[in-house]
Each structure stands twice: as structure tokens, then as C-alpha cells.
């Protein structure tokens, strides 16, 4: 099954591994968007990373990853909720020249002012306070930026492998867990920690393999000699809460005069969701209905009072 998060625990309980596969969910997210390939792939990597990091959290709310840049990409944002629905978006800097071979540094950190931000946003009404961590965009890849963040902000040794294209957004995470190490049965000699072995084996993986191989096959190829415990898989889905009703409310807030001014210059109003790019169209009749509905609501409120 694709579109899921898989979790594994090594026998000595010193290492955990996670894989994420996003295919139909990722394609849903791209359905109404048109990004340059390098931008799309970078956003896919960040989306896979958000799922991997959210998989280790006990939070009723959302994990939000943001990369703010001074290059052609002004902002990338991915949100993964505690029910493992995701959404993602990119804001491109107007007038910026897109590099032929786009990468993290020349797309986001052209003048070394880029920032990487991790936000933990509890659900409304929670007693928990939001958390925000900010680090520089140091590293040649998003995986390196994330590894640096986990090492210095969370004190966790982590290895992350990410790959994305127009069809898939996949990733692998290895994380060292607190412990003292195991022993080889029948001897007093300490066993080589699984963390050391896992790191060495994982460095052999290539990006095309990460995209081409199903998660189970990837894990088997890398760790076939290991005794792994597979935990319950978590299904993933793309979800954007935009609706025509919400867009209507936003347009109504502009006011009748502003809407009529826009319609005097064009036959209809086209609005696209910032996150999923889904288009919404409002002709003059639709726009008139916005204010009829608003007037009816106000009259109903006055009647109640």
C-alpha cells in the first residue's frame, strides 16, 4: 500500500527506522499547481520530511515546517496534522530568475539569509503552548538541514534520506534512541550497536532507489540481516480545508464596492487556494449573491435581537 508511514524498531531498541511513501496524496496536492521541477521536488522532499518528523510526536495538533529564503523561493510551507493529513505550498519571488539546476541553496539561500522553522501547533483549546524552533539553512540538502536541526535543537542523532518527483515523495528516517547497548547472547562482549550498522547500510541508498522501491523492499534490501519489529502502519492523505463557502466569505469581506470595482475591469473573479491551488470562479451573479446572503444574515440577527 502506498501513502503510508511505516515504523520499525531494531532488536536492541537503540534504533528506529521510518519510511514514508506519498503517491496519490502527493499527486492530489499537485493537481492544481504548476511548479518548476526543481521547486516541486524540493517541496516534495519537505512534505515527506514533515510526515517522518510528525511520526515521532505525541501532539494533538499540527507540525509545520517552513523554509524562508532570499532566492527564487520566498517561502515553502508544509503542514502535517496529528491525523496524518498533509498540505504544502510554495511562494515564488516575483521577477526572480530560476536557476537551470535548482537546489536548496540557490533556490532558497542565495544570499545566506535563509531560515528553517519548525512549528508545533496544538489544537485550539489545548493547554499546550505553541513551539517554534529556528535554525539557519545550513547544508546542501533539506535532509542535512533537518539532521542539523534534530542534532542541535532536539539532541537526537538522526539520518534522513529524501527524494521526490512529479509522481512520488518518499523518505527514510533513522534515529538513535537512548540506551546502553545490548550483548551478544552467551558472551560478555558488547554487541555492535544497531545505530552504527544502520547508518553504514543506509548510506548505500540512492535517490532513484528511494523513489522506485516499495518501502518494504527498501527496508529488506538495507537491513535484511537485522531483526526488525514492524509497528502498525499509518495511512496518509492530502487534505486542504479550502471550500467555495470559505472563499465566498473572504470575498465578501472585501466589500461590495471593491468587488464591483474588480468586476468593472474583468468579467469574473478567479481565486485560487494558496495551498492546493484549487481554482474558484465567481461571475457577477455569484458576487451579487455574496452580499444578498450577507444582508439576509444581518437581517436575521437584527430580528433575533
mmCIF file of C-alpha atoms in Angstrom:
data_model
loop_
_atom_site.group_PDB
_atom_site.id
_atom_site.type_symbol
_atom_site.label_atom_id
_atom_site.label_comp_id
_atom_site.label_asym_id
_atom_site.label_seq_id
_atom_site.Cartn_x
_atom_site.Cartn_y
_atom_site.Cartn_z
ATOM 1 C CA UNK A 1 0.000 0.000 0.000
ATOM 2 C CA UNK A 2 1.281 3.470 -0.829
ATOM 3 C CA UNK A 3 0.523 6.702 1.011
ATOM 4 C CA UNK A 4 1.561 5.441 4.407
ATOM 5 C CA UNK A 5 4.092 5.827 7.172
ATOM 6 C CA UNK A 6 5.860 2.671 8.354
ATOM 7 C CA UNK A 7 7.756 2.400 11.641
ATOM 8 C CA UNK A 8 10.365 -0.193 12.579
ATOM 9 C CA UNK A 9 12.282 -0.856 15.798
ATOM 10 C CA UNK A 10 15.648 -2.655 15.815
ATOM 11 C CA UNK A 11 16.086 -5.635 18.156
ATOM 12 C CA UNK A 12 18.400 -3.845 20.593
ATOM 13 C CA UNK A 13 15.865 -0.986 20.795
ATOM 14 C CA UNK A 14 18.612 1.536 20.101
ATOM 15 C CA UNK A 15 17.480 2.493 16.618
ATOM 16 C CA UNK A 16 14.184 3.242 14.964
ATOM 17 C CA UNK A 17 13.545 3.466 11.270
ATOM 18 C CA UNK A 18 10.638 5.078 9.433
ATOM 19 C CA UNK A 19 9.654 5.143 5.796
ATOM 20 C CA UNK A 20 7.132 7.406 4.138
ATOM 21 C CA UNK A 21 5.550 6.879 0.734
ATOM 22 C CA UNK A 22 3.325 9.521 -0.831
ATOM 23 C CA UNK A 23 1.969 8.923 -4.321
ATOM 24 C CA UNK A 24 -1.749 9.546 -4.829
ATOM 25 C CA UNK A 25 -1.757 12.058 -1.961
ATOM 26 C CA UNK A 26 1.217 13.888 -3.471
ATOM 27 C CA UNK A 27 -0.352 13.914 -6.926
ATOM 28 C CA UNK A 28 -3.568 15.289 -5.423
ATOM 29 C CA UNK A 29 -1.558 18.127 -3.943
ATOM 30 C CA UNK A 30 -0.004 18.905 -7.319
ATOM 31 C CA UNK A 31 -3.248 18.602 -9.257
ATOM 32 C CA UNK A 32 -3.894 22.360 -9.464
ATOM 33 C CA UNK A 33 -0.292 23.552 -9.104
ATOM 34 C CA UNK A 34 2.390 24.181 -11.702
ATOM 35 C CA UNK A 35 5.869 24.496 -10.214
ATOM 36 C CA UNK A 36 9.276 24.253 -11.920
ATOM 37 C CA UNK A 37 10.541 20.689 -11.485
ATOM 38 C CA UNK A 38 13.301 21.638 -9.034
ATOM 39 C CA UNK A 39 10.836 23.598 -6.875
ATOM 40 C CA UNK A 40 8.266 20.781 -6.991
ATOM 41 C CA UNK A 41 10.844 18.193 -5.979
ATOM 42 C CA UNK A 42 12.132 20.310 -3.093
ATOM 43 C CA UNK A 43 8.567 20.783 -1.844
ATOM 44 C CA UNK A 44 8.012 17.022 -2.115
ATOM 45 C CA UNK A 45 11.100 16.358 -0.012
ATOM 46 C CA UNK A 46 9.886 18.798 2.646
ATOM 47 C CA UNK A 47 6.464 17.119 2.608
ATOM 48 C CA UNK A 48 7.984 13.667 3.139
ATOM 49 C CA UNK A 49 10.186 15.095 5.906
ATOM 50 C CA UNK A 50 7.185 16.602 7.715
ATOM 51 C CA UNK A 51 5.473 13.204 7.828
ATOM 52 C CA UNK A 52 8.631 11.499 9.118
ATOM 53 C CA UNK A 53 9.083 14.033 11.924
ATOM 54 C CA UNK A 54 5.383 14.055 12.820
ATOM 55 C CA UNK A 55 5.553 10.271 13.182
ATOM 56 C CA UNK A 56 7.591 10.683 16.377
ATOM 57 C CA UNK A 57 5.400 13.297 18.020
ATOM 58 C CA UNK A 58 2.699 12.877 20.620
ATOM 59 C CA UNK A 59 0.822 16.022 19.736
ATOM 60 C CA UNK A 60 -2.839 16.690 19.112
ATOM 61 C CA UNK A 61 -2.365 19.379 16.522
ATOM 62 C CA UNK A 62 -0.001 20.061 13.644
ATOM 63 C CA UNK A 63 3.674 20.032 12.775
ATOM 64 C CA UNK A 64 4.565 22.829 10.375
ATOM 65 C CA UNK A 65 7.871 23.051 8.522
ATOM 66 C CA UNK A 66 8.797 26.344 6.872
ATOM 67 C CA UNK A 67 11.780 27.286 4.758
ATOM 68 C CA UNK A 68 12.104 31.033 4.253
ATOM 69 C CA UNK A 69 14.531 32.146 1.595
ATOM 70 C CA UNK A 70 16.090 35.107 -0.172
ATOM 71 C CA UNK A 71 16.313 33.327 -3.539
ATOM 72 C CA UNK A 72 13.679 32.498 -6.189
ATOM 73 C CA UNK A 73 11.692 30.692 -3.469
ATOM 74 C CA UNK A 74 10.427 33.139 -0.864
ATOM 75 C CA UNK A 75 8.644 30.563 1.285
ATOM 76 C CA UNK A 76 7.889 26.851 1.440
ATOM 77 C CA UNK A 77 5.360 25.578 3.971
ATOM 78 C CA UNK A 78 4.240 22.035 4.779
ATOM 79 C CA UNK A 79 1.725 21.066 7.451
ATOM 80 C CA UNK A 80 1.199 17.543 8.759
ATOM 81 C CA UNK A 81 -1.631 17.138 11.241
ATOM 82 C CA UNK A 82 -1.831 14.598 14.055
ATOM 83 C CA UNK A 83 -4.332 12.601 11.971
ATOM 84 C CA UNK A 84 -1.659 12.463 9.234
ATOM 85 C CA UNK A 85 -3.233 14.635 6.609
ATOM 86 C CA UNK A 86 -0.803 16.905 4.790
ATOM 87 C CA UNK A 87 -0.825 20.043 2.702
ATOM 88 C CA UNK A 88 2.004 22.083 1.198
ATOM 89 C CA UNK A 89 2.643 25.245 -0.760
ATOM 90 C CA UNK A 90 5.406 27.377 -2.281
ATOM 91 C CA UNK A 91 5.575 31.140 -2.762
ATOM 92 C CA UNK A 92 7.924 32.171 -5.577
ATOM 93 C CA UNK A 93 9.584 35.581 -5.556
ATOM 94 C CA UNK A 94 8.182 37.723 -8.347
ATOM 95 C CA UNK A 95 10.738 38.570 -11.018
ATOM 96 C CA UNK A 96 13.394 36.196 -9.686
ATOM 97 C CA UNK A 97 15.398 34.153 -12.194
ATOM 98 C CA UNK A 98 15.008 30.408 -11.751
ATOM 99 C CA UNK A 99 18.374 28.589 -11.898
ATOM 100 C CA UNK A 100 18.783 25.897 -14.558
ATOM 101 C CA UNK A 101 19.892 23.341 -11.962
ATOM 102 C CA UNK A 102 17.889 24.233 -8.881
ATOM 103 C CA UNK A 103 18.968 23.071 -5.424
ATOM 104 C CA UNK A 104 18.315 24.046 -1.829
ATOM 105 C CA UNK A 105 20.971 26.743 -1.666
ATOM 106 C CA UNK A 106 20.431 28.520 -4.989
ATOM 107 C CA UNK A 107 16.634 28.310 -4.701
ATOM 108 C CA UNK A 108 16.267 29.384 -1.067
ATOM 109 C CA UNK A 109 19.537 30.669 0.320
ATOM 110 C CA UNK A 110 21.113 32.775 -2.435
ATOM 111 C CA UNK A 111 22.451 35.423 -0.029
ATOM 112 C CA UNK A 112 22.787 33.243 3.086
ATOM 113 C CA UNK A 113 19.762 34.756 4.806
ATOM 114 C CA UNK A 114 17.546 31.664 4.631
ATOM 115 C CA UNK A 115 15.892 30.212 7.715
ATOM 116 C CA UNK A 116 14.373 26.859 8.568
ATOM 117 C CA UNK A 117 11.491 26.932 11.037
ATOM 118 C CA UNK A 118 9.772 24.107 12.909
ATOM 119 C CA UNK A 119 6.408 24.901 14.490
ATOM 120 C CA UNK A 120 4.373 22.669 16.791
ATOM 121 C CA UNK A 121 0.812 23.985 16.820
ATOM 122 C CA UNK A 122 -1.543 22.352 19.374
ATOM 123 C CA UNK A 123 -5.236 22.235 18.548
ATOM 124 C CA UNK A 124 -7.375 25.131 19.684
ATOM 125 C CA UNK A 125 -8.341 24.766 23.333
ATOM 126 C CA UNK A 126 -5.266 22.752 24.281
ATOM 127 C CA UNK A 127 -3.327 23.583 27.441
ATOM 128 C CA UNK A 128 -0.080 23.214 25.493
ATOM 129 C CA UNK A 129 1.704 26.277 24.140
ATOM 130 C CA UNK A 130 2.865 26.508 20.515
ATOM 131 C CA UNK A 131 6.568 25.832 19.958
ATOM 132 C CA UNK A 132 8.828 27.394 17.351
ATOM 133 C CA UNK A 133 12.435 26.486 16.564
ATOM 134 C CA UNK A 134 14.534 28.426 14.044
ATOM 135 C CA UNK A 135 17.873 27.432 12.523
ATOM 136 C CA UNK A 136 19.869 28.678 9.501
ATOM 137 C CA UNK A 137 19.586 26.847 6.188
ATOM 138 C CA UNK A 138 22.955 25.141 6.615
ATOM 139 C CA UNK A 139 23.564 22.152 4.383
ATOM 140 C CA UNK A 140 23.473 21.201 0.739
ATOM 141 C CA UNK A 141 20.135 19.384 1.075
ATOM 142 C CA UNK A 142 16.965 19.569 3.122
ATOM 143 C CA UNK A 143 17.969 16.273 4.718
ATOM 144 C CA UNK A 144 21.171 17.878 6.052
ATOM 145 C CA UNK A 145 19.247 20.898 7.364
ATOM 146 C CA UNK A 146 16.859 18.584 9.206
ATOM 147 C CA UNK A 147 19.651 16.429 10.595
ATOM 148 C CA UNK A 148 21.377 19.545 11.947
ATOM 149 C CA UNK A 149 18.127 20.725 13.491
ATOM 150 C CA UNK A 150 17.475 17.374 15.193
ATOM 151 C CA UNK A 151 21.054 17.188 16.469
ATOM 152 C CA UNK A 152 21.319 20.693 17.895
ATOM 153 C CA UNK A 153 17.723 21.506 18.843
ATOM 154 C CA UNK A 154 16.412 18.080 19.875
ATOM 155 C CA UNK A 155 19.726 16.359 20.803
ATOM 156 C CA UNK A 156 18.827 13.368 18.656
ATOM 157 C CA UNK A 157 21.200 11.663 16.222
ATOM 158 C CA UNK A 158 19.190 11.377 13.013
ATOM 159 C CA UNK A 159 19.833 10.365 9.418
ATOM 160 C CA UNK A 160 17.290 11.374 6.802
ATOM 161 C CA UNK A 161 17.031 10.426 3.125
ATOM 162 C CA UNK A 162 14.524 12.234 0.895
ATOM 163 C CA UNK A 163 13.512 12.052 -2.774
ATOM 164 C CA UNK A 164 10.614 13.428 -4.809
ATOM 165 C CA UNK A 165 9.409 13.926 -8.369
ATOM 166 C CA UNK A 166 6.061 14.541 -10.040
ATOM 167 C CA UNK A 167 4.763 11.111 -9.042
ATOM 168 C CA UNK A 168 6.083 10.419 -5.547
ATOM 169 C CA UNK A 169 7.510 11.974 -2.394
ATOM 170 C CA UNK A 170 9.347 9.364 -0.314
ATOM 171 C CA UNK A 171 11.708 9.312 2.618
ATOM 172 C CA UNK A 172 13.623 7.226 5.135
ATOM 173 C CA UNK A 173 14.489 8.274 8.690
ATOM 174 C CA UNK A 174 16.886 6.580 11.104
ATOM 175 C CA UNK A 175 17.087 7.778 14.673
ATOM 176 C CA UNK A 176 19.269 6.782 17.570
ATOM 177 C CA UNK A 177 17.326 6.055 20.759
ATOM 178 C CA UNK A 178 18.638 6.463 24.308
ATOM 179 C CA UNK A 179 20.190 3.243 25.690
ATOM 180 C CA UNK A 180 23.349 1.462 26.733
ATOM 181 C CA UNK A 181 23.592 -1.181 24.003
ATOM 182 C CA UNK A 182 22.979 -4.926 24.001
ATOM 183 C CA UNK A 183 25.131 -8.001 24.437
ATOM 184 C CA UNK A 184 25.730 -10.993 22.232
ATOM 185 C CA UNK A 185 23.954 -13.970 23.759
ATOM 186 C CA UNK A 186 26.287 -16.348 25.631
ATOM 187 C CA UNK A 187 29.185 -13.895 25.842
ATOM 188 C CA UNK A 188 30.203 -10.861 27.834
ATOM 189 C CA UNK A 189 31.245 -8.958 24.730
ATOM 190 C CA UNK A 190 29.126 -5.905 23.925
ATOM 191 C CA UNK A 191 27.201 -6.124 20.667
ATOM 192 C CA UNK A 192 27.858 -3.537 17.980
ATOM 193 C CA UNK A 193 25.033 -1.005 18.372
ATOM 194 C CA UNK A 194 22.401 -1.203 15.660
ATOM 195 C CA UNK A 195 22.748 2.555 15.165
ATOM 196 C CA UNK A 196 26.283 2.186 13.810
ATOM 197 C CA UNK A 197 25.267 -0.615 11.446
ATOM 198 C CA UNK A 198 22.091 1.123 10.307
ATOM 199 C CA UNK A 199 23.924 4.316 9.384
ATOM 200 C CA UNK A 200 26.537 2.469 7.372
ATOM 201 C CA UNK A 201 23.964 0.429 5.478
ATOM 202 C CA UNK A 202 21.658 3.370 4.787
ATOM 203 C CA UNK A 203 24.406 5.438 3.166
ATOM 204 C CA UNK A 204 24.336 2.993 0.230
ATOM 205 C CA UNK A 205 20.839 4.062 -0.806
ATOM 206 C CA UNK A 206 20.423 6.142 -3.961
ATOM 207 C CA UNK A 207 17.654 8.638 -4.688
ATOM 208 C CA UNK A 208 16.274 6.653 -7.609
ATOM 209 C CA UNK A 209 16.044 3.573 -5.357
ATOM 210 C CA UNK A 210 14.218 5.578 -2.717
ATOM 211 C CA UNK A 211 11.619 6.517 -5.328
ATOM 212 C CA UNK A 212 11.434 3.216 -7.200
ATOM 213 C CA UNK A 213 11.378 0.629 -4.415
ATOM 214 C CA UNK A 214 8.327 -0.072 -2.248
ATOM 215 C CA UNK A 215 9.076 0.667 1.402
ATOM 216 C CA UNK A 216 9.064 -2.986 2.468
ATOM 217 C CA UNK A 217 11.529 -3.920 -0.273
ATOM 218 C CA UNK A 218 13.760 -0.967 0.547
ATOM 219 C CA UNK A 219 13.919 -1.935 4.225
ATOM 220 C CA UNK A 220 14.597 -5.564 3.328
ATOM 221 C CA UNK A 221 17.439 -4.655 0.969
ATOM 222 C CA UNK A 222 19.093 -2.422 3.533
ATOM 223 C CA UNK A 223 18.527 -4.362 6.743
ATOM 224 C CA UNK A 224 17.868 -7.980 5.723
ATOM 225 C CA UNK A 225 20.251 -9.244 8.410
ATOM 226 C CA UNK A 226 18.529 -7.262 11.156
ATOM 227 C CA UNK A 227 15.704 -8.390 13.403
ATOM 228 C CA UNK A 228 13.150 -5.616 12.976
ATOM 229 C CA UNK A 229 9.795 -5.115 14.625
ATOM 230 C CA UNK A 230 7.225 -3.542 12.264
ATOM 231 C CA UNK A 231 4.722 -1.329 14.042
ATOM 232 C CA UNK A 232 1.210 -0.591 12.816
ATOM 233 C CA UNK A 233 1.378 1.382 9.521
ATOM 234 C CA UNK A 234 -0.238 4.823 9.418
ATOM 235 C CA UNK A 235 -2.279 5.830 6.340
ATOM 236 C CA UNK A 236 -1.631 9.276 4.872
ATOM 237 C CA UNK A 237 -3.837 11.630 2.873
ATOM 238 C CA UNK A 238 -3.723 15.071 1.319
ATOM 239 C CA UNK A 239 -6.241 17.471 2.805
ATOM 240 C CA UNK A 240 -6.811 21.154 2.187
ATOM 241 C CA UNK A 241 -9.712 22.742 4.097
ATOM 242 C CA UNK A 242 -10.492 25.277 1.379
ATOM 243 C CA UNK A 243 -14.112 25.334 0.199
ATOM 244 C CA UNK A 244 -16.176 27.586 -2.033
ATOM 245 C CA UNK A 245 -18.007 28.779 1.069
ATOM 246 C CA UNK A 246 -14.768 29.905 2.716
ATOM 247 C CA UNK A 247 -13.651 31.698 -0.439
ATOM 248 C CA UNK A 248 -17.064 33.375 -0.626
ATOM 249 C CA UNK A 249 -16.659 34.645 2.931
ATOM 250 C CA UNK A 250 -13.227 36.029 2.078
ATOM 251 C CA UNK A 251 -14.567 37.850 -0.983
ATOM 252 C CA UNK A 252 -17.490 39.265 0.997
ATOM 253 C CA UNK A 253 -15.015 40.758 3.463
ATOM 254 C CA UNK A 254 -13.594 42.871 0.624
ATOM 255 C CA UNK A 255 -16.897 44.727 0.465
ATOM 256 C CA UNK A 256 -19.381 45.385 -2.315
ATOM 257 C CA UNK A 257 -17.544 48.459 -3.637
ATOM 258 C CA UNK A 258 -14.234 46.600 -4.064
ATOM 259 C CA UNK A 259 -15.919 43.617 -5.724
ATOM 260 C CA UNK A 260 -17.809 45.864 -8.159
ATOM 261 C CA UNK A 261 -14.559 47.673 -8.970
ATOM 262 C CA UNK A 262 -12.871 44.363 -9.854
ATOM 263 C CA UNK A 263 -15.830 43.285 -11.995
ATOM 264 C CA UNK A 264 -15.729 46.579 -13.882
ATOM 265 C CA UNK A 265 -12.263 45.565 -15.137
ATOM 266 C CA UNK A 266 -12.888 41.865 -15.769
ATOM 267 C CA UNK A 267 -15.872 39.630 -16.493
ATOM 268 C CA UNK A 268 -15.404 37.407 -13.459
ATOM 269 C CA UNK A 269 -13.228 36.922 -10.394
ATOM 270 C CA UNK A 270 -10.828 33.996 -10.334
ATOM 271 C CA UNK A 271 -9.421 32.913 -6.962
ATOM 272 C CA UNK A 272 -7.042 30.028 -6.266
ATOM 273 C CA UNK A 273 -6.285 28.474 -2.889
ATOM 274 C CA UNK A 274 -2.750 29.335 -1.743
ATOM 275 C CA UNK A 275 -2.156 25.782 -0.537
ATOM 276 C CA UNK A 276 -3.701 23.427 -3.060
ATOM 277 C CA UNK A 277 -4.166 25.795 -5.989
ATOM 278 C CA UNK A 278 -7.786 24.752 -6.488
ATOM 279 C CA UNK A 279 -9.487 27.397 -8.658
ATOM 280 C CA UNK A 280 -12.744 29.118 -7.733
ATOM 281 C CA UNK A 281 -14.619 31.351 -10.152
ATOM 282 C CA UNK A 282 -17.257 33.981 -9.340
ATOM 283 C CA UNK A 283 -19.268 35.723 -12.060
ATOM 284 C CA UNK A 284 -21.355 38.899 -11.416
ATOM 285 C CA UNK A 285 -24.370 36.849 -10.337
ATOM 286 C CA UNK A 286 -22.271 34.857 -7.878
ATOM 287 C CA UNK A 287 -20.818 38.075 -6.475
ATOM 288 C CA UNK A 288 -24.253 39.627 -6.055
ATOM 289 C CA UNK A 289 -25.327 36.555 -4.120
ATOM 290 C CA UNK A 290 -22.444 37.128 -1.676
ATOM 291 C CA UNK A 291 -23.997 40.328 -0.433
ATOM 292 C CA UNK A 292 -27.601 39.117 -0.599
ATOM 293 C CA UNK A 293 -26.606 36.263 1.710
ATOM 294 C CA UNK A 294 -24.703 38.659 3.978
ATOM 295 C CA UNK A 295 -27.710 41.008 4.107
ATOM 296 C CA UNK A 296 -30.015 38.117 4.972
ATOM 297 C CA UNK A 297 -27.714 37.105 7.822
ATOM 298 C CA UNK A 298 -27.661 40.653 9.213
ATOM 299 C CA UNK A 299 -31.462 40.920 8.996
ATOM 300 C CA UNK A 300 -31.869 37.585 10.760
ATOM 301 C CA UNK A 301 -29.508 38.764 13.511
ATOM 302 C CA UNK A 302 -31.476 42.024 13.966
ATOM 303 C CA UNK A 303 -34.741 40.061 14.172
ATOM 304 C CA UNK A 304 -33.339 37.846 16.955
ATOM 305 C CA UNK A 305 -32.368 40.924 18.931
#
